[in-house]
mmCIF file of C-alpha atoms in Angstrom:
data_model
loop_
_atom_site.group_PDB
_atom_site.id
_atom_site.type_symbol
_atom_site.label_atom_id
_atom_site.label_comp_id
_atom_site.label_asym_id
_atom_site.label_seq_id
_atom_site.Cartn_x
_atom_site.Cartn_y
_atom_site.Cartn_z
ATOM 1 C CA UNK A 1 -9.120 13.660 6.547
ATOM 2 C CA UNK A 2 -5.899 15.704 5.396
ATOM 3 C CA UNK A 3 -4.050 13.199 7.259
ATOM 4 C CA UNK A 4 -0.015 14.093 6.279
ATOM 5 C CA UNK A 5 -0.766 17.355 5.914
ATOM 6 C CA UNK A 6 -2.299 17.734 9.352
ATOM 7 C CA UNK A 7 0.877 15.664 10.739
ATOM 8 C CA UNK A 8 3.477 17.815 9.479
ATOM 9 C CA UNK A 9 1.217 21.029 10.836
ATOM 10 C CA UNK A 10 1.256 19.211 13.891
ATOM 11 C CA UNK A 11 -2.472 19.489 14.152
ATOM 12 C CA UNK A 12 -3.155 16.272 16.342
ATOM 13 C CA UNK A 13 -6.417 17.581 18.011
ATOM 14 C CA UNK A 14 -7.726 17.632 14.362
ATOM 15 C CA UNK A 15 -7.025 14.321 13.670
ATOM 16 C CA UNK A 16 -7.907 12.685 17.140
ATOM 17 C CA UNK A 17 -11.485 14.785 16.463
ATOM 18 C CA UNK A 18 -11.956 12.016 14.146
ATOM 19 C CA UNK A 19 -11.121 8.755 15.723
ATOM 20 C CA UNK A 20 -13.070 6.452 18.245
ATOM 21 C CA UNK A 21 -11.989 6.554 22.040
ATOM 22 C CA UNK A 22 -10.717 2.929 21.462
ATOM 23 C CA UNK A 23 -8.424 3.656 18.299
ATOM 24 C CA UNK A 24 -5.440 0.836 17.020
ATOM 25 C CA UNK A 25 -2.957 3.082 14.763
ATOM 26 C CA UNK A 26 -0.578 0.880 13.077
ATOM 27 C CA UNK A 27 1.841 3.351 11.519
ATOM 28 C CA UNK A 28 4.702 2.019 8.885
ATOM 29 C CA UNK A 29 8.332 2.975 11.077
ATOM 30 C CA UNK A 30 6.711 4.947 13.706
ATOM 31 C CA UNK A 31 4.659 1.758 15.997
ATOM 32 C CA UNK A 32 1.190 0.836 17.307
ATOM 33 C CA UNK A 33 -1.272 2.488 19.763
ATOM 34 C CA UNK A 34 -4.040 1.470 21.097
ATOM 35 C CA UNK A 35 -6.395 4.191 22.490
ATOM 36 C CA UNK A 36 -6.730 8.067 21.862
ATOM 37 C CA UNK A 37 -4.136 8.867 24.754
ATOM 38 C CA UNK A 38 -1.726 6.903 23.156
ATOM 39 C CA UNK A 39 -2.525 7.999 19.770
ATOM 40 C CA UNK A 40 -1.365 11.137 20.403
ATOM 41 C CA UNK A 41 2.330 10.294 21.655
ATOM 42 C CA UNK A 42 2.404 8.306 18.372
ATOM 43 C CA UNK A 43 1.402 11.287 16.214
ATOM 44 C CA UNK A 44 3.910 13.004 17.558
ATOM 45 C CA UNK A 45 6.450 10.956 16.480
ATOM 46 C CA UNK A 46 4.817 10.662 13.271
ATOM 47 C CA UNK A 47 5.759 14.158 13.311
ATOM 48 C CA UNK A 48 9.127 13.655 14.029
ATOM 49 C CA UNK A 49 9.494 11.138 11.471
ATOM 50 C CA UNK A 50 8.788 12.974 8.600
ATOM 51 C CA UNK A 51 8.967 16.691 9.317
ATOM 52 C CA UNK A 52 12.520 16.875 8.017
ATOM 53 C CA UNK A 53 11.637 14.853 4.902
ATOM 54 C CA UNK A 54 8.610 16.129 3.004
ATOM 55 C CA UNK A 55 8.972 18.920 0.622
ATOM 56 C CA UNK A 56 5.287 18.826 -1.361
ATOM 57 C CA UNK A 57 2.505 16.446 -0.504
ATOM 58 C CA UNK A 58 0.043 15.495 -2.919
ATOM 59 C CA UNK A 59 -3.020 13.264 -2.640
ATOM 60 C CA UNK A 60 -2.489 10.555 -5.694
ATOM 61 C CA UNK A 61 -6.043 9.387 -4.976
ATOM 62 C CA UNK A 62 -9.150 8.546 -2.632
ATOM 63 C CA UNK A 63 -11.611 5.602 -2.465
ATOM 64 C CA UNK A 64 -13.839 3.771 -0.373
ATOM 65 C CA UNK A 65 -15.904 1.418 0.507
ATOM 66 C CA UNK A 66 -18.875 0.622 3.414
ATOM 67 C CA UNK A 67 -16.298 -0.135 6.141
ATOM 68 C CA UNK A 68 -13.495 2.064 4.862
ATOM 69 C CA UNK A 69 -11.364 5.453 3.485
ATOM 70 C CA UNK A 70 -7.992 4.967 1.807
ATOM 71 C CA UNK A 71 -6.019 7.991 0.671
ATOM 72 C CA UNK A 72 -2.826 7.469 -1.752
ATOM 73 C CA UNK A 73 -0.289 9.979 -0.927
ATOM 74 C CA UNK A 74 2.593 11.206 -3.748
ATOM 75 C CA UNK A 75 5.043 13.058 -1.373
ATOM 76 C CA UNK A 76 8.242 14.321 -2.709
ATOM 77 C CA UNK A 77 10.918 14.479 -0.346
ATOM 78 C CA UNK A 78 13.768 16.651 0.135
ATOM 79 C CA UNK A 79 16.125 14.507 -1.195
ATOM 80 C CA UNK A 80 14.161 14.927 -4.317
ATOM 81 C CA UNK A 81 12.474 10.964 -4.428
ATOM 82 C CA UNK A 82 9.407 10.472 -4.040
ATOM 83 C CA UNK A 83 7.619 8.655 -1.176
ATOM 84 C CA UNK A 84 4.556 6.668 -2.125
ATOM 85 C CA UNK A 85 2.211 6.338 1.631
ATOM 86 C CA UNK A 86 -1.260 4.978 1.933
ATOM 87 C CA UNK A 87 -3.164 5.279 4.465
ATOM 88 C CA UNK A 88 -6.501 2.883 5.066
ATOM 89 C CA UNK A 89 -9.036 4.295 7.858
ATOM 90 C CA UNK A 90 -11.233 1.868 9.000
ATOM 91 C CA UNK A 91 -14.934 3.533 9.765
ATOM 92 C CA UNK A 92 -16.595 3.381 12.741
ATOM 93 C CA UNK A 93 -19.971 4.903 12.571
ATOM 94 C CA UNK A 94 -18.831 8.554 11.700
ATOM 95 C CA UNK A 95 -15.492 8.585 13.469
ATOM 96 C CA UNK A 96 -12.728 5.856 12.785
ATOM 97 C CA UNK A 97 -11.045 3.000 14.775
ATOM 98 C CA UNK A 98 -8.097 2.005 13.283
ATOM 99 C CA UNK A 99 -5.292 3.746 10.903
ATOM 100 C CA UNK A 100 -2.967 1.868 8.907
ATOM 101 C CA UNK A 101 -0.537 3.263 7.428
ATOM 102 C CA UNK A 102 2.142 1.396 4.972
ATOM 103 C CA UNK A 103 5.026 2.652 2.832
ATOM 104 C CA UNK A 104 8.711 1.631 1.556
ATOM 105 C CA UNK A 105 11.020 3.237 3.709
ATOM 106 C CA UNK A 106 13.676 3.135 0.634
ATOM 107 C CA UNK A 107 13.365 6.566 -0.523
ATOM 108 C CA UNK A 108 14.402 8.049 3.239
ATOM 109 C CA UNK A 109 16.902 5.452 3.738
ATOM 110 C CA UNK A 110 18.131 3.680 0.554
ATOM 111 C CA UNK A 111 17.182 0.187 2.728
ATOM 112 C CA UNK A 112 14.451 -1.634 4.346
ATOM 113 C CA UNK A 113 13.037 -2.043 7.810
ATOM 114 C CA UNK A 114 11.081 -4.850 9.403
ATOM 115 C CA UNK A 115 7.879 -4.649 9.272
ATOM 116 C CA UNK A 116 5.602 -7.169 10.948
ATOM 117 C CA UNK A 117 2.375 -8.981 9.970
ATOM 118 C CA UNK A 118 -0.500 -6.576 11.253
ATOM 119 C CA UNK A 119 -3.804 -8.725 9.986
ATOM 120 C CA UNK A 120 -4.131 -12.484 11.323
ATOM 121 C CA UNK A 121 -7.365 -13.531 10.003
ATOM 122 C CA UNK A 122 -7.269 -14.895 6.270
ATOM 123 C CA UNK A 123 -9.606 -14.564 3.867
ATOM 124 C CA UNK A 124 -10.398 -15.838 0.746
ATOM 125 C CA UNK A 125 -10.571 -13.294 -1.999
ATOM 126 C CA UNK A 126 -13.391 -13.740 -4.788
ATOM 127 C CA UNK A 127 -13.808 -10.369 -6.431
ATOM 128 C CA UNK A 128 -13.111 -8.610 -8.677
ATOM 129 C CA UNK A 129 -12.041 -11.787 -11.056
ATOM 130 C CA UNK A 130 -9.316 -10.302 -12.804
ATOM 131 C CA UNK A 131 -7.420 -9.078 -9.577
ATOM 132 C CA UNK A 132 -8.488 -12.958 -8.265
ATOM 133 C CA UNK A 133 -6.374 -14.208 -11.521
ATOM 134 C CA UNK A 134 -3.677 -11.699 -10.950
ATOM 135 C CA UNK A 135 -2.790 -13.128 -7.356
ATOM 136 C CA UNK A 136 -3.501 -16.530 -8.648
ATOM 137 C CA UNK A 137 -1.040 -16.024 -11.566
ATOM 138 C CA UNK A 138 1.499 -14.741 -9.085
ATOM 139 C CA UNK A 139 1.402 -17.229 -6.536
ATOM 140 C CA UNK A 140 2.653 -19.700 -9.309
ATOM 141 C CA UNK A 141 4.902 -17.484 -10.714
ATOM 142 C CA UNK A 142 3.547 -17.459 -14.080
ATOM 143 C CA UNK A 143 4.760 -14.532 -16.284
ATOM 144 C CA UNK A 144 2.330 -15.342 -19.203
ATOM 145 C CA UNK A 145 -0.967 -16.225 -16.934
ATOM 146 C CA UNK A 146 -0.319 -12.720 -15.019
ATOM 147 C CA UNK A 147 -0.221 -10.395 -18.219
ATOM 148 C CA UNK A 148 -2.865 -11.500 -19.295
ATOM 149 C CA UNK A 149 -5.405 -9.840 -16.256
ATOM 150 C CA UNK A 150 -3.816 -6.414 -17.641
ATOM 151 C CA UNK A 151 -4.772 -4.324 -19.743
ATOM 152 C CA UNK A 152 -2.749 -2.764 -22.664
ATOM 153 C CA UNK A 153 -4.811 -0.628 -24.260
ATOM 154 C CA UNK A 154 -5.107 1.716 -21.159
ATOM 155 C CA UNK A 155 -1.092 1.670 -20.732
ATOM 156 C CA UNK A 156 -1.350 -0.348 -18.125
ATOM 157 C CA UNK A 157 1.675 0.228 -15.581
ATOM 158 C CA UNK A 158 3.379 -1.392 -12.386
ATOM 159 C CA UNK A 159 5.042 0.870 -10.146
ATOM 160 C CA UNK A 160 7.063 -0.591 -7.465
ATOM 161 C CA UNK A 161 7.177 0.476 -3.296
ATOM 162 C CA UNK A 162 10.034 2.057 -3.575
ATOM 163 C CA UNK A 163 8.419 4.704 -6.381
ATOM 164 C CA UNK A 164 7.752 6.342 -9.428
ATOM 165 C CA UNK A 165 11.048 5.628 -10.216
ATOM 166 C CA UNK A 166 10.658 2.120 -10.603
ATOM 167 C CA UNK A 167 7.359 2.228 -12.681
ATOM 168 C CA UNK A 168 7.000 -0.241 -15.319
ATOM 169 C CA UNK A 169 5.043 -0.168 -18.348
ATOM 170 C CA UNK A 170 4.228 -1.695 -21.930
ATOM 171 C CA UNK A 171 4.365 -5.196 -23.487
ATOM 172 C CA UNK A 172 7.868 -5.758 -23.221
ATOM 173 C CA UNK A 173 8.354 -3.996 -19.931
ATOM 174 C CA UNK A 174 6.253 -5.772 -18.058
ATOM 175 C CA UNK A 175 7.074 -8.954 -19.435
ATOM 176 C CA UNK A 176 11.028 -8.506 -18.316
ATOM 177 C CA UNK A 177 9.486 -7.081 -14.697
ATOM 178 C CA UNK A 178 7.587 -10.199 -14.036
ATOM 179 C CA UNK A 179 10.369 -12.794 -15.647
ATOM 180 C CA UNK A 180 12.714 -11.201 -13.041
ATOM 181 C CA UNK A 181 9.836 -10.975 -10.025
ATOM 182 C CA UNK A 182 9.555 -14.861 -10.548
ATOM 183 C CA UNK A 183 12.733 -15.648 -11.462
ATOM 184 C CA UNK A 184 13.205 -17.888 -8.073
ATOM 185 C CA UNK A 185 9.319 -19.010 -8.158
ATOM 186 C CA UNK A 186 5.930 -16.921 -7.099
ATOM 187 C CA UNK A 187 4.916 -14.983 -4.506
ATOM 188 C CA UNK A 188 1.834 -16.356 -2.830
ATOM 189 C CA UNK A 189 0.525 -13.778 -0.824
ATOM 190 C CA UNK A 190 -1.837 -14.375 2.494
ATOM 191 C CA UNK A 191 -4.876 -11.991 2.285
ATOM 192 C CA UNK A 192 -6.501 -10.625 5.402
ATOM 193 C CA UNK A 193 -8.626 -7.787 4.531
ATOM 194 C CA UNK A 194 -9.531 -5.887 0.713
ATOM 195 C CA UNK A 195 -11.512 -2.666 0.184
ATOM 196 C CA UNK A 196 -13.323 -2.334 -3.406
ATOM 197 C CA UNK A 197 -14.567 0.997 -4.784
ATOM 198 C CA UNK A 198 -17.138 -0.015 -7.373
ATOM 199 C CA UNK A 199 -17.901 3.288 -8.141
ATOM 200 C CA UNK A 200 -14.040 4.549 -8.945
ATOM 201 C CA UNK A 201 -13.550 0.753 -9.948
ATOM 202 C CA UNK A 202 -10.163 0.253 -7.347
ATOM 203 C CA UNK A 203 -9.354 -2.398 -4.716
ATOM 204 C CA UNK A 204 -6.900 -2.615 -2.503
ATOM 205 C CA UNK A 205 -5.932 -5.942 -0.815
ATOM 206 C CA UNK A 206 -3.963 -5.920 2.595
ATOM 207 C CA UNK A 207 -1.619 -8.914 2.770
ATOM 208 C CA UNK A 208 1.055 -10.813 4.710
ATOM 209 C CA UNK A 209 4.172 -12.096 2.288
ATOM 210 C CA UNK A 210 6.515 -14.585 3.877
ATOM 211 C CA UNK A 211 7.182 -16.930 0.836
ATOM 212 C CA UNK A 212 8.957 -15.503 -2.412
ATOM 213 C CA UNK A 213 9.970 -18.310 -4.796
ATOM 214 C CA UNK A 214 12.459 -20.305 -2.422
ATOM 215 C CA UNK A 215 12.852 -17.961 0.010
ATOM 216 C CA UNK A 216 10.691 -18.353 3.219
ATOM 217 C CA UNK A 217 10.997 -15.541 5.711
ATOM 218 C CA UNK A 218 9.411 -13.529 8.453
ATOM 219 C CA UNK A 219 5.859 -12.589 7.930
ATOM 220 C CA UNK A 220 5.737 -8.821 6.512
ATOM 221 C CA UNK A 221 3.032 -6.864 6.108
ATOM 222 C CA UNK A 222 1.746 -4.766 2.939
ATOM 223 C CA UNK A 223 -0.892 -3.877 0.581
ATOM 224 C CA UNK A 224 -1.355 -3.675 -3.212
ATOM 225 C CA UNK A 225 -3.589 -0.891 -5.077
ATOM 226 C CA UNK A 226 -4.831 -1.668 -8.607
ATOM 227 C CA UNK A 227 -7.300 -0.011 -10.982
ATOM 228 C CA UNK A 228 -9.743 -1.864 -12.952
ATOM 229 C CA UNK A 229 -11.005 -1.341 -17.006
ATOM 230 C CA UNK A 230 -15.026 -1.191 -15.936
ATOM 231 C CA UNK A 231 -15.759 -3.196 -19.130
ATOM 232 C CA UNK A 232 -13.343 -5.589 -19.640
ATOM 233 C CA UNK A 233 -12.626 -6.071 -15.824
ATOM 234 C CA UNK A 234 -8.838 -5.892 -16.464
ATOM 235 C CA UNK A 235 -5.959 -4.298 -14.448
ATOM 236 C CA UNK A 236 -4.914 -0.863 -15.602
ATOM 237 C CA UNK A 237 -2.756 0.027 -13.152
ATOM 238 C CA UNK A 238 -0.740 -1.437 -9.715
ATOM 239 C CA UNK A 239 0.660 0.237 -6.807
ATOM 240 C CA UNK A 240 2.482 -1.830 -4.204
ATOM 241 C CA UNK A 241 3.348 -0.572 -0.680
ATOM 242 C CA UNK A 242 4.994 -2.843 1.442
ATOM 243 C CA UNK A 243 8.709 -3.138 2.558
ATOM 244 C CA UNK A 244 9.331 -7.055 2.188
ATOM 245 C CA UNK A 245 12.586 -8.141 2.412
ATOM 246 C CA UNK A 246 13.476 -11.820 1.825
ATOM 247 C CA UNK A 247 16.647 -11.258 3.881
ATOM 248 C CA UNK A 248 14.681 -11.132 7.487
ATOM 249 C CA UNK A 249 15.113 -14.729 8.541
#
């Protein structure tokens, strides 16, 4: 499904085509529905929230799994940043019953909005290991541990919510990204639901932060993207989208 690009056509019959009677969109800024009728009025002002925006939409990349579709959006905005979106459909039978959709709002606004907890039931992630070791590493805040699930001879790269602008990348890079990220203690994340594409060898892992090094805070929802050397198991790229902000108390 062409998701944005049916949004900004305004093509809502399209997209409703697709989705079960019973659908739960959880859409970053715009709110929650539950139910087609309801869906629609939230479309629309899915519409409304980006139709002034978007200047070029392009789909970053696609993967899936048994119970799900994600789509990675690169949009560039008017204001010429970029907006990374994702969007996760979950699958039921061939329509689907729930769309979440999660992005920094920074690019449109310079700032942050709330953004509540959407997932309640944690898991316990065991695959794939080096991802396992990445959260693991980060939890404890542990600069050394965490570079070494990446991998460096595929240029491995960070980029950050807020965009391409804030991508990091090589040895050194990284290293002064992650001394800064933990320079008040780790971030242990709370997992509640991860998609893995064996065949294009990327997970995504949907995730509650309320915790970042001293800082506790309101629970904020979000979801990290990373790609994954299919020999060595190692992280070759990451994509977060979330909007955490210590600051909501």
């Amino acid at each position: 499904m062409n998701y944005i690009q049916l949004i900004t056509t305004q093509q809502y019959n399209e997209i409703l085509s697709q989705l079960s009677d019973n659908v739960i969109l959880n859409l970053q800024s715009v709110g929650v529905s539950n139910g087609k009728d309801e869906a629609l009025q939230l479309l629309e002002k899915q519409h409304n929230y980006l139709k002034d925006e978007i200047k070029e939409i392009k789909i970053f990349k696609e993967f899936e799994d048994s119970k799900h579709l994600v789509i990675e959006y690169d949009i560039l905005l008017n204001n010429t940043f970029d907006l990374p979106l994702v969007i996760i459909f979950e699958k039921d039978g061939d329509k689907y019953g729930a769309i979440r959709t999660y992005h920094s709002v920074y690019p449109i606004t310079e700032g942050h909005v709330f953004r509540a907890s959407i997932l309640s039931e944690r898991i316990e992630l065991t695959e794939p290991t080096e991802v396992v070791n990445y959260f693991k590493s980060i939890a404890v805040g542990s600069t050394e541990e965490t570079m070494e699930t990446l991998s460096f001879e595929d240029d491995v790269y960070f980029r950050e919510p807020a965009g391409w602008r804030w991508n990091h990348k090589t040895k050194q890079g990284l290293k002064e990204h992650f001394d800064h990220f933990f320079s008040d203690g780790g971030v242990p994340l709370k997992f509640h639901n991860y998609i893995f594409d064996n065949n294009k060898g990327t997970f995504a892992g949907e995730y509650t932060c309320d915790v970042w090094g001293s800082a506790s805070f309101k629970p904020q929802a979000g979801v990290s993207i990373y790609d994954i050397n299919e020999e060595t198991g190692k992280i070759t790229g990451i994509r977060v989208y979330d909007n955490v902000d210590p600051n909501y108390k």
